[in-house]
mmCIF file of N, CA and C in Angstrom:
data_model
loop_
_atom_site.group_PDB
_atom_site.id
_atom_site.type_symbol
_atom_site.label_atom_id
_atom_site.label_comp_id
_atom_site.label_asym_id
_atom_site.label_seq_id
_atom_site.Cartn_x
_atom_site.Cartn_y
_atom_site.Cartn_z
ATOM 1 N N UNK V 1 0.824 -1.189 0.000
ATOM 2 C CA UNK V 1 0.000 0.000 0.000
ATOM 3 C C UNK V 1 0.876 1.264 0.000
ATOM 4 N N UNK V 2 2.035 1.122 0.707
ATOM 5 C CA UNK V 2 2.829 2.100 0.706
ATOM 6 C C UNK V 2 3.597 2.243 -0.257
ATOM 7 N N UNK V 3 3.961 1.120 -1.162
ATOM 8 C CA UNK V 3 4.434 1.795 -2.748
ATOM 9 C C UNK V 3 3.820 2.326 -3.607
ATOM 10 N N UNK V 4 2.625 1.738 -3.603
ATOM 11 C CA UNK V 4 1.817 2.105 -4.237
ATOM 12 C C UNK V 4 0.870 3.887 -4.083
ATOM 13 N N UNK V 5 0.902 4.093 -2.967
ATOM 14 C CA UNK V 5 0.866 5.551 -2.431
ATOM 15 C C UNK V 5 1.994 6.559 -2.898
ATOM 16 N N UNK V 6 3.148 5.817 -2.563
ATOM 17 C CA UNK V 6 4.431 6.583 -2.738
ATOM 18 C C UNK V 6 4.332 6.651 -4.434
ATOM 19 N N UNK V 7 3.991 6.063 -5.769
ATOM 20 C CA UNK V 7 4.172 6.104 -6.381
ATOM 21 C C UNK V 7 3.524 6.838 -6.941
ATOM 22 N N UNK V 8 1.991 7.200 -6.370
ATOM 23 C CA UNK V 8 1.018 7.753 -7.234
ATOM 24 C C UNK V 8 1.197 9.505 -6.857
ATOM 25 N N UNK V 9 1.894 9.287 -5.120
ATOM 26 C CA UNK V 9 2.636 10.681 -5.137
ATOM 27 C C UNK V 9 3.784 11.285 -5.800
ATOM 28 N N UNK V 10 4.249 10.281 -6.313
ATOM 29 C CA UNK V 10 5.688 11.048 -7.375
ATOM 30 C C UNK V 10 4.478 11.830 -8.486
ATOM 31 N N UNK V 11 3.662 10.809 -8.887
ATOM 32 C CA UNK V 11 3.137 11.427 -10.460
ATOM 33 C C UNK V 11 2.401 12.431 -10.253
ATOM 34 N N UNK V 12 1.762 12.993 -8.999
ATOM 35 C CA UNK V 12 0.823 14.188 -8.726
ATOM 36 C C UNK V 12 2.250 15.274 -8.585
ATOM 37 N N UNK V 13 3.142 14.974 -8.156
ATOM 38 C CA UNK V 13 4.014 15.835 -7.503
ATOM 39 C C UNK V 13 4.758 15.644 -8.776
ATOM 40 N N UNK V 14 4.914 14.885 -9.996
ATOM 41 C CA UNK V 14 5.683 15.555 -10.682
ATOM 42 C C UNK V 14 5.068 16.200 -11.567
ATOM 43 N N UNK V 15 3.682 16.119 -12.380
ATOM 44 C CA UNK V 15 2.419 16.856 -12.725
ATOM 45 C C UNK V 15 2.212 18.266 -12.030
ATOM 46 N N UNK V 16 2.225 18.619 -11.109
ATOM 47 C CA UNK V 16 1.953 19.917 -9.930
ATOM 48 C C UNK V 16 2.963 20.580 -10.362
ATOM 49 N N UNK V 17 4.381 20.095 -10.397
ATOM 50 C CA UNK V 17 5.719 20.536 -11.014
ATOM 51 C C UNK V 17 5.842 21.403 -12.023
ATOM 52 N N UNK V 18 4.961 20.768 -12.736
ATOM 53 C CA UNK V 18 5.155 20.944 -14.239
ATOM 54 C C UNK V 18 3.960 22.464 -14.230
ATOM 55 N N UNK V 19 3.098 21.798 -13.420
ATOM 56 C CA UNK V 19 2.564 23.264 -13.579
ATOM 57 C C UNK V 19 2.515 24.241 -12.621
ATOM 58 N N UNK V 20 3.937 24.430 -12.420
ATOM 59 C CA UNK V 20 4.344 25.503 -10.971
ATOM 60 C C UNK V 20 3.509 26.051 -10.130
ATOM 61 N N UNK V 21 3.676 24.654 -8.900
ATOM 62 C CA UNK V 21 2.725 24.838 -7.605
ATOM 63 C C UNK V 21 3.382 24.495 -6.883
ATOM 64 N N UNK V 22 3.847 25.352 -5.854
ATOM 65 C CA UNK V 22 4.739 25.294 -4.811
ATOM 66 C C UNK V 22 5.305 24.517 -3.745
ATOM 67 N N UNK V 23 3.912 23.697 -3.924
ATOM 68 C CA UNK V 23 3.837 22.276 -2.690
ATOM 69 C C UNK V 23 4.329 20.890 -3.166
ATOM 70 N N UNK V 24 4.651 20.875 -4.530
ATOM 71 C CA UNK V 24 4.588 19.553 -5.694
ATOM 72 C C UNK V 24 6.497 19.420 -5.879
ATOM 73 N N UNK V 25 6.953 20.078 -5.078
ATOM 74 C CA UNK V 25 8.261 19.157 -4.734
ATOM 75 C C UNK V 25 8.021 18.685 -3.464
ATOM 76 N N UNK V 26 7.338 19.020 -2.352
ATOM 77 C CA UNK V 26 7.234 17.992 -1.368
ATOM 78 C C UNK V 26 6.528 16.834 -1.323
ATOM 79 N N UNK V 27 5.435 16.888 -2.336
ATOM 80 C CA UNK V 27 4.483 15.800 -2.289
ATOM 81 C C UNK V 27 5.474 14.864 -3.101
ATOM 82 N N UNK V 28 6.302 15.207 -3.828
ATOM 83 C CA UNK V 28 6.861 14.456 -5.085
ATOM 84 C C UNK V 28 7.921 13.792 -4.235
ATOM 85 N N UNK V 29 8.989 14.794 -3.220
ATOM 86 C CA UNK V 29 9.512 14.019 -2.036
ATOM 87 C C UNK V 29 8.901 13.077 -1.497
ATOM 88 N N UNK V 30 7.896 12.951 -0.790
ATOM 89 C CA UNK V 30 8.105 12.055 0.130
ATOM 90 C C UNK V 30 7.101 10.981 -0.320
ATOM 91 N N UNK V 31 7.018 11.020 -1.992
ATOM 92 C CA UNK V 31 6.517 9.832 -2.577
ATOM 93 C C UNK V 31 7.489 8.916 -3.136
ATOM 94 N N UNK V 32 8.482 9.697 -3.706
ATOM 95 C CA UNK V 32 9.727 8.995 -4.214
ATOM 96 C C UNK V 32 10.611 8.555 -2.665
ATOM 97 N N UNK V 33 10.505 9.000 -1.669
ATOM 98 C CA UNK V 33 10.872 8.537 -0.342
ATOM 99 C C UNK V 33 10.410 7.105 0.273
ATOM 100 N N UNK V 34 9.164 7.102 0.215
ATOM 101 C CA UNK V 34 8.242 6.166 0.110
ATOM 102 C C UNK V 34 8.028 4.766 -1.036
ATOM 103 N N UNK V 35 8.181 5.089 -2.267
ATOM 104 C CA UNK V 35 8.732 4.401 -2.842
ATOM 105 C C UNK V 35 9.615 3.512 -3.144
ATOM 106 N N UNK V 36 10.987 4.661 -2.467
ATOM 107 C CA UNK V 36 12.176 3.770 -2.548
ATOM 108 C C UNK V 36 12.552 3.373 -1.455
ATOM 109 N N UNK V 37 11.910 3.378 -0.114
ATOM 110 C CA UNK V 37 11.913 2.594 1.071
ATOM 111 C C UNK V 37 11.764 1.324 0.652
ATOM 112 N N UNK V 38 10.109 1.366 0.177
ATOM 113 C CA UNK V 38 9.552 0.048 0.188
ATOM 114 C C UNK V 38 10.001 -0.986 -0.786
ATOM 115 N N UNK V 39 10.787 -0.074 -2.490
ATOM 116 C CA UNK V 39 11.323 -0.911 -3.252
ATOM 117 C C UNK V 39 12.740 -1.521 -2.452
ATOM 118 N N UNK V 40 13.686 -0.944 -1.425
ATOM 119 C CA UNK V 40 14.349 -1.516 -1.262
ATOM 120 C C UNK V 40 13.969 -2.461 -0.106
ATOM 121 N N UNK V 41 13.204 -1.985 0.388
ATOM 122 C CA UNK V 41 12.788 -3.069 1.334
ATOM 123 C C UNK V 41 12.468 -4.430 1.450
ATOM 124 N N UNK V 42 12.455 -4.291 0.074
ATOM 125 C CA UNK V 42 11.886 -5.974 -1.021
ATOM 126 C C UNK V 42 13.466 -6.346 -1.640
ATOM 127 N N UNK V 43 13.379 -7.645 -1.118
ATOM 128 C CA UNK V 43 15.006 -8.424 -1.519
ATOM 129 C C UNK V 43 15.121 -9.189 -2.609
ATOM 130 N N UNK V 44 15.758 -10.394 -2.953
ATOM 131 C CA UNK V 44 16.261 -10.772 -3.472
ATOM 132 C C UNK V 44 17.099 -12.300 -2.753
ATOM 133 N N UNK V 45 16.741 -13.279 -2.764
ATOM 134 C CA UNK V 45 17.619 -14.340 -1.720
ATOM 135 C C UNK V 45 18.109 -15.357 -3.153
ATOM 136 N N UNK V 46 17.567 -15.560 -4.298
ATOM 137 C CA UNK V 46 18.122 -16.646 -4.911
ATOM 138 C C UNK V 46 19.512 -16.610 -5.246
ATOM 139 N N UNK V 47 19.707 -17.457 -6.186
ATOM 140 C CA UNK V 47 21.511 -17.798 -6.707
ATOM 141 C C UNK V 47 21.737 -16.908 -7.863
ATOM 142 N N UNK V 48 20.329 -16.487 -8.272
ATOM 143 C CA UNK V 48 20.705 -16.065 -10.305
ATOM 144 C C UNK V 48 21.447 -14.976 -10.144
ATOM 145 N N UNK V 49 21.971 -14.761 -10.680
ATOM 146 C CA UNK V 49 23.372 -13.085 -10.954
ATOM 147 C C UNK V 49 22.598 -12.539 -12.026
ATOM 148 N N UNK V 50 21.083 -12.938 -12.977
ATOM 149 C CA UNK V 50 20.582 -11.925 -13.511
ATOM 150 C C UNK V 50 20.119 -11.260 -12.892
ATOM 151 N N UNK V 51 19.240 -11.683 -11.908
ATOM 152 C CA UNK V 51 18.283 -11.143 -11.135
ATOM 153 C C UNK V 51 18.953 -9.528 -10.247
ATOM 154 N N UNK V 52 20.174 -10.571 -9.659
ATOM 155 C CA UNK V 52 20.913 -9.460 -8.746
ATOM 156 C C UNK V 52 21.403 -8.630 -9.399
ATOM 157 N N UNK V 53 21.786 -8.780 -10.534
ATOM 158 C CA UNK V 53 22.427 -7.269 -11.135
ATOM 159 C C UNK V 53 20.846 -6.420 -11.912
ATOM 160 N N UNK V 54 19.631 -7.025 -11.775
ATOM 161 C CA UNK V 54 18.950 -6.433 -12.271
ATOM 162 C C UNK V 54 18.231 -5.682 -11.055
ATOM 163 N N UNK V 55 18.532 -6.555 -9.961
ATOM 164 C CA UNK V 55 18.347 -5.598 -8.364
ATOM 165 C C UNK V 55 19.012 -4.533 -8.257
ATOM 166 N N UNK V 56 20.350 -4.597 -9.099
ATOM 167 C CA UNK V 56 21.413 -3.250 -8.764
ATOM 168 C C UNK V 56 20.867 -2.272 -9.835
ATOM 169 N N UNK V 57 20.206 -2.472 -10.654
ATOM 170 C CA UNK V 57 20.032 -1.561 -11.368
ATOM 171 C C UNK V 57 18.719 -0.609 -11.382
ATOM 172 N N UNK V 58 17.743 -1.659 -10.721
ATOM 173 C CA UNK V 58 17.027 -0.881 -10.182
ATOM 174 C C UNK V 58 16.685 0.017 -8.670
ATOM 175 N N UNK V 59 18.367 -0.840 -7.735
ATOM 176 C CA UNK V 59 18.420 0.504 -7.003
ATOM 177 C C UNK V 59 19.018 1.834 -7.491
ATOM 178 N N UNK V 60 20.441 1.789 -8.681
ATOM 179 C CA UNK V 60 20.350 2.777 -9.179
ATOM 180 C C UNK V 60 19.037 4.052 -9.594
ATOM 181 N N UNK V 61 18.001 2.946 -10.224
ATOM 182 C CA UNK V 61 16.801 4.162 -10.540
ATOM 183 C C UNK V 61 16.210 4.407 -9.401
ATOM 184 N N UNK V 62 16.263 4.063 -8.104
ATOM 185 C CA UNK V 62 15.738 4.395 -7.017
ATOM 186 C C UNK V 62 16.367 5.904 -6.463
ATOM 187 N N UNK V 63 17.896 5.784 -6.527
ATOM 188 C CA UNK V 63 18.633 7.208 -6.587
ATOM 189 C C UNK V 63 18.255 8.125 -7.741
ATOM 190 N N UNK V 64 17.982 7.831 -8.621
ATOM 191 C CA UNK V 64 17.411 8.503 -9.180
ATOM 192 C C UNK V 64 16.647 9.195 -9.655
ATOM 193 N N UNK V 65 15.502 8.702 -9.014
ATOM 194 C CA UNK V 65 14.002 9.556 -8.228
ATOM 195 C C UNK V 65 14.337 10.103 -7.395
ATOM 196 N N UNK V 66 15.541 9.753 -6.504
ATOM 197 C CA UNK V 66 16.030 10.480 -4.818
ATOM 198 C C UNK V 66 16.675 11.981 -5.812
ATOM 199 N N UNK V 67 17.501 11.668 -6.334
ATOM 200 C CA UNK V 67 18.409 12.575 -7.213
ATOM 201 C C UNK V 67 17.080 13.777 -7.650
ATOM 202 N N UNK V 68 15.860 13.397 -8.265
ATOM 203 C CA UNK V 68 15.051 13.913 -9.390
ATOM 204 C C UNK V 68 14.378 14.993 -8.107
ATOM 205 N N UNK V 69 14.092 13.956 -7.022
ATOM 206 C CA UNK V 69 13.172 15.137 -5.959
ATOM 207 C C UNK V 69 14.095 16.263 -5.590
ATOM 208 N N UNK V 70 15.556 15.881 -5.127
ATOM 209 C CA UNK V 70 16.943 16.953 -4.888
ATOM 210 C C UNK V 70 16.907 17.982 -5.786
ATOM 211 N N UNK V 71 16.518 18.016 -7.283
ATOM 212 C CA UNK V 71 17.046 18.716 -8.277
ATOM 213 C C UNK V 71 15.246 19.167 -8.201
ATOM 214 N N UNK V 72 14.631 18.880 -8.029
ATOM 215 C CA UNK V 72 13.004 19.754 -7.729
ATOM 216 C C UNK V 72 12.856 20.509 -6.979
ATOM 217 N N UNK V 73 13.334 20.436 -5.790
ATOM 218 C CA UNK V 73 13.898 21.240 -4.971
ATOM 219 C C UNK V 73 14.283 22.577 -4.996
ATOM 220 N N UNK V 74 15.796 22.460 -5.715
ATOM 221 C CA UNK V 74 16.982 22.922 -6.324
ATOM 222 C C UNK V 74 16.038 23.893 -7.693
ATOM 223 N N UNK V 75 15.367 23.300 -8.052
ATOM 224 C CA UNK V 75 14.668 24.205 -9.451
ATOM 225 C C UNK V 75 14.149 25.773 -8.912
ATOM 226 N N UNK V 76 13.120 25.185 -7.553
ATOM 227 C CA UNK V 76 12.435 26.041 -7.178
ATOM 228 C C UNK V 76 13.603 27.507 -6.906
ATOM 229 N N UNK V 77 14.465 27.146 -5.769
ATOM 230 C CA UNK V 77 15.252 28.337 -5.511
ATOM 231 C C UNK V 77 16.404 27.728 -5.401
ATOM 232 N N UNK V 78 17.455 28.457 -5.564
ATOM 233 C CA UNK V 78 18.769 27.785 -5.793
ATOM 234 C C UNK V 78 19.619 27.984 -4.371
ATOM 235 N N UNK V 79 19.463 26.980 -3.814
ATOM 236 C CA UNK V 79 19.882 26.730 -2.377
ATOM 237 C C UNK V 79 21.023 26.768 -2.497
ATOM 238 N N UNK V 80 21.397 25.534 -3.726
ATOM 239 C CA UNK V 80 22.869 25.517 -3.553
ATOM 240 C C UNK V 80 24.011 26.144 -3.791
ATOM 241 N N UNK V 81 23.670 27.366 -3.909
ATOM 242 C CA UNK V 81 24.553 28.367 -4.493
ATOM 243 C C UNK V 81 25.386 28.677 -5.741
ATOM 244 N N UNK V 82 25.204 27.995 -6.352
ATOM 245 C CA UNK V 82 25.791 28.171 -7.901
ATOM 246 C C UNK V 82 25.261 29.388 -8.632
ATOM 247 N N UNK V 83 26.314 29.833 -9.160
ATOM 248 C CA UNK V 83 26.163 31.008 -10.026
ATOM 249 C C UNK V 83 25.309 30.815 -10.898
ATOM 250 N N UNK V 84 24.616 31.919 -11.163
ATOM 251 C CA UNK V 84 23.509 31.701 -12.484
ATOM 252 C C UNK V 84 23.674 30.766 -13.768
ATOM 253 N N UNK V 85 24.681 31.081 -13.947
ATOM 254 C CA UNK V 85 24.766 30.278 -15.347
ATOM 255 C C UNK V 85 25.374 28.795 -15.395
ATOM 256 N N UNK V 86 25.957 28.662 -14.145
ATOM 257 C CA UNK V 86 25.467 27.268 -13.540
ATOM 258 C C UNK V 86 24.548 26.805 -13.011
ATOM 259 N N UNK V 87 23.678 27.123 -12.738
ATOM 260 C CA UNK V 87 22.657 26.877 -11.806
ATOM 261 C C UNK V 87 21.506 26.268 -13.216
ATOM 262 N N UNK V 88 21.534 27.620 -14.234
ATOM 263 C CA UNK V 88 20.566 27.493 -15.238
ATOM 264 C C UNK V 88 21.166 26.102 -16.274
ATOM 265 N N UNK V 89 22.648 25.490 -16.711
ATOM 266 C CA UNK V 89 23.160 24.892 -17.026
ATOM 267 C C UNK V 89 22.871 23.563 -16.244
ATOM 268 N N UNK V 90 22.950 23.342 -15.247
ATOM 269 C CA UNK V 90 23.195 22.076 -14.742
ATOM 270 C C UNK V 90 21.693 21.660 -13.727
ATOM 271 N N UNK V 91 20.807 22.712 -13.099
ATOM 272 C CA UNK V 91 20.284 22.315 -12.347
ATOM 273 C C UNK V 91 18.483 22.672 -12.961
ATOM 274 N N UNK V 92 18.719 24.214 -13.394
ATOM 275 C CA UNK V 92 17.293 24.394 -13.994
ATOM 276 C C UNK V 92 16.591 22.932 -14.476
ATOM 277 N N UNK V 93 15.271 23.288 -13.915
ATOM 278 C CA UNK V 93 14.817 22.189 -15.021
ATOM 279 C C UNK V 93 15.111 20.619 -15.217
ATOM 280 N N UNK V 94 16.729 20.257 -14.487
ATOM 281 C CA UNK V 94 16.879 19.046 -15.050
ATOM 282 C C UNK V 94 16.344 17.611 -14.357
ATOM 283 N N UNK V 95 15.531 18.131 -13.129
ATOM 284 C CA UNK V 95 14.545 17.193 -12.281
ATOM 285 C C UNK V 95 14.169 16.351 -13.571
ATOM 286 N N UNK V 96 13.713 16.594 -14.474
ATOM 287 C CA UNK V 96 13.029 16.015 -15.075
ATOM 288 C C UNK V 96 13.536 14.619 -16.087
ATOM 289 N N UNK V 97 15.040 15.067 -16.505
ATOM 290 C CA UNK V 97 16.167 13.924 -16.858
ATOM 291 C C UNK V 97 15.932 12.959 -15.898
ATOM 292 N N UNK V 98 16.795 13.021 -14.332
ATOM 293 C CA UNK V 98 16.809 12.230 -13.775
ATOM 294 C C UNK V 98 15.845 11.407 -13.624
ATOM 295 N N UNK V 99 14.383 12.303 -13.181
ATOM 296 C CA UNK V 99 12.939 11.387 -13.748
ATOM 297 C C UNK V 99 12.823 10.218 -14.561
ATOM 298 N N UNK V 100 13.298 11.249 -16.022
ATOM 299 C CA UNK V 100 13.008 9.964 -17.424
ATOM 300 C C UNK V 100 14.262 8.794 -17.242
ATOM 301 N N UNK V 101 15.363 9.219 -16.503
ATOM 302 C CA UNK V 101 16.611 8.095 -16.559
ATOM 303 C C UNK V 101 15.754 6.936 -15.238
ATOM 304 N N UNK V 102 15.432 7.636 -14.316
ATOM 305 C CA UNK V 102 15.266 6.594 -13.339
ATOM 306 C C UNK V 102 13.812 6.010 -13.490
ATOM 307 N N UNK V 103 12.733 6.658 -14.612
ATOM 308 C CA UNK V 103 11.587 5.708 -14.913
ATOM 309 C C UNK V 103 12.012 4.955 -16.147
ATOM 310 N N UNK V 104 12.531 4.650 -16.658
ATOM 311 C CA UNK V 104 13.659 3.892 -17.805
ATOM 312 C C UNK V 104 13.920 2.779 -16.979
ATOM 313 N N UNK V 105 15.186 3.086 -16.452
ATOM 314 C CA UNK V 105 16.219 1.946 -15.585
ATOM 315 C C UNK V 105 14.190 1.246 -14.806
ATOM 316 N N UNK V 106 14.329 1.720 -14.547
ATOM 317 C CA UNK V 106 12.825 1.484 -13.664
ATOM 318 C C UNK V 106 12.032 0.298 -14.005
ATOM 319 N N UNK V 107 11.318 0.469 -15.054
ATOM 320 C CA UNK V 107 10.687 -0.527 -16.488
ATOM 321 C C UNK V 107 11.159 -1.162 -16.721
ATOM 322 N N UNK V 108 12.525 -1.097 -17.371
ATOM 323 C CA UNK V 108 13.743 -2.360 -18.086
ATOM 324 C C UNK V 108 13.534 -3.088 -16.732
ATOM 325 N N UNK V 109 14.053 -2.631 -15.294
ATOM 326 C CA UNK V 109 14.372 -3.946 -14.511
ATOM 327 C C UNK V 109 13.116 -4.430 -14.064
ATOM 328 N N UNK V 110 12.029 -4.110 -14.049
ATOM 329 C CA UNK V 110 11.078 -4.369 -13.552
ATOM 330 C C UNK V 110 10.158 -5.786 -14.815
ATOM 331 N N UNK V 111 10.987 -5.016 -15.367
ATOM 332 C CA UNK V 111 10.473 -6.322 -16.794
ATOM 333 C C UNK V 111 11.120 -7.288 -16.647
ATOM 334 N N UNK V 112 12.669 -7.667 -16.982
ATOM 335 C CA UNK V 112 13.374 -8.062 -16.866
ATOM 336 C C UNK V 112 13.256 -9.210 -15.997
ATOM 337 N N UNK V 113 12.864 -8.028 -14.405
ATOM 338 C CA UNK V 113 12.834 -9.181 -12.899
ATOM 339 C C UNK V 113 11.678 -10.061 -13.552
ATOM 340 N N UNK V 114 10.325 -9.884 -13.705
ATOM 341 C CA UNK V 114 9.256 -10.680 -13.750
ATOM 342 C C UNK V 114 9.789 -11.929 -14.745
ATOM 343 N N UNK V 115 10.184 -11.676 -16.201
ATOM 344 C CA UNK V 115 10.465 -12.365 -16.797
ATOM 345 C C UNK V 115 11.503 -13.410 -16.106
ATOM 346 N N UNK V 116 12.793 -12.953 -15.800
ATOM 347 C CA UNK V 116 13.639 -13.858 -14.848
ATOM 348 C C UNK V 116 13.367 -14.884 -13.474
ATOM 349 N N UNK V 117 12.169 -14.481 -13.500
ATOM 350 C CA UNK V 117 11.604 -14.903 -11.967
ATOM 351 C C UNK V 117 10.818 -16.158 -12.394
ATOM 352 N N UNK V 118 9.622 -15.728 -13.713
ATOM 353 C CA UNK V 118 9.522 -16.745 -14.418
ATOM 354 C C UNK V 118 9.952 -17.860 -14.954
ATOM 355 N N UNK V 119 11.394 -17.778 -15.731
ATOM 356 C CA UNK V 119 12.442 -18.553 -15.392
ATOM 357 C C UNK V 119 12.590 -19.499 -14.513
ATOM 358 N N UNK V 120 13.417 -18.935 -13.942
ATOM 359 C CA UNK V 120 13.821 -19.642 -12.493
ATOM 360 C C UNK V 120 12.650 -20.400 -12.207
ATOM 361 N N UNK V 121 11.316 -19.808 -11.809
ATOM 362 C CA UNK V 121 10.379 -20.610 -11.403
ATOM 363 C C UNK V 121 10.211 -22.126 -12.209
ATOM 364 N N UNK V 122 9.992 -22.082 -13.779
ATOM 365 C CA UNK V 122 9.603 -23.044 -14.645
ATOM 366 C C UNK V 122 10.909 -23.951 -14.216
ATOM 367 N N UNK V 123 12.373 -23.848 -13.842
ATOM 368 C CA UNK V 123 13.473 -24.576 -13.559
ATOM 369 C C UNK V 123 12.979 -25.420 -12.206
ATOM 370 N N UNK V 124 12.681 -24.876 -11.362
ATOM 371 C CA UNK V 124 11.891 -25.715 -10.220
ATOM 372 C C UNK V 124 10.767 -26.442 -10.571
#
């Protein structure tokens, strides 16, 4: 229930984003927070080395929603102090990369796992 919450709060909070509302990096926080609690919270015990490197890759996209809420943040006012034309270069706006990289990595492993799991299963 709680991924599933956490997930449907990334998409309101990254939607709200998009249409500059002030509260839609926190909701978008502590859905991608929520999210990636509960995705890591869920393991992995077999032998396959597909599986596990497809576990590593989808904790990568887990930082990467962590990364996407940081840089939503960061859009609103520039905390971190970078000069304008860094700030507009590297941080404007780019919530939204990390987004599309970590709902990518996201899908691939999430496909991947089911299919592999399948596998394995039909081997037993």
């Amino acid at each position: 229930m709680i991924f599933l919450l956490g997930a449907v709060l990334m998409v309101v909070g990254s939607a709200a984003n998009v249409l500059a509302q002030g509260w839609a990096p926190y909701v978008f926080a502590v859905g991608a927070l929520a999210f990636v609690l509960m995705q890591l919270k869920q393991g992995y015990d077999g032998s396959s080395i597909t599986i596990r490197r497809l576990r590593r890759i989808m904790v990568a996209s887990d930082m990467c929603f962590l990364l996407a809420a940081l840089l939503m943040f960061a859009n609103d006012n520039n905390f971190i102090g970078l000069r304008w034309d860094l700030y507009v270069t590297y941080v404007h706006n780019n919530w939204v990369v990390a987004l599309l990289v970590a709902a990518v990595l996201q899908l691939y492993s999430t496909h991947r796992i089911g299919r592999e799991m399948e596998k394995e299963a039909k081997k037993l």
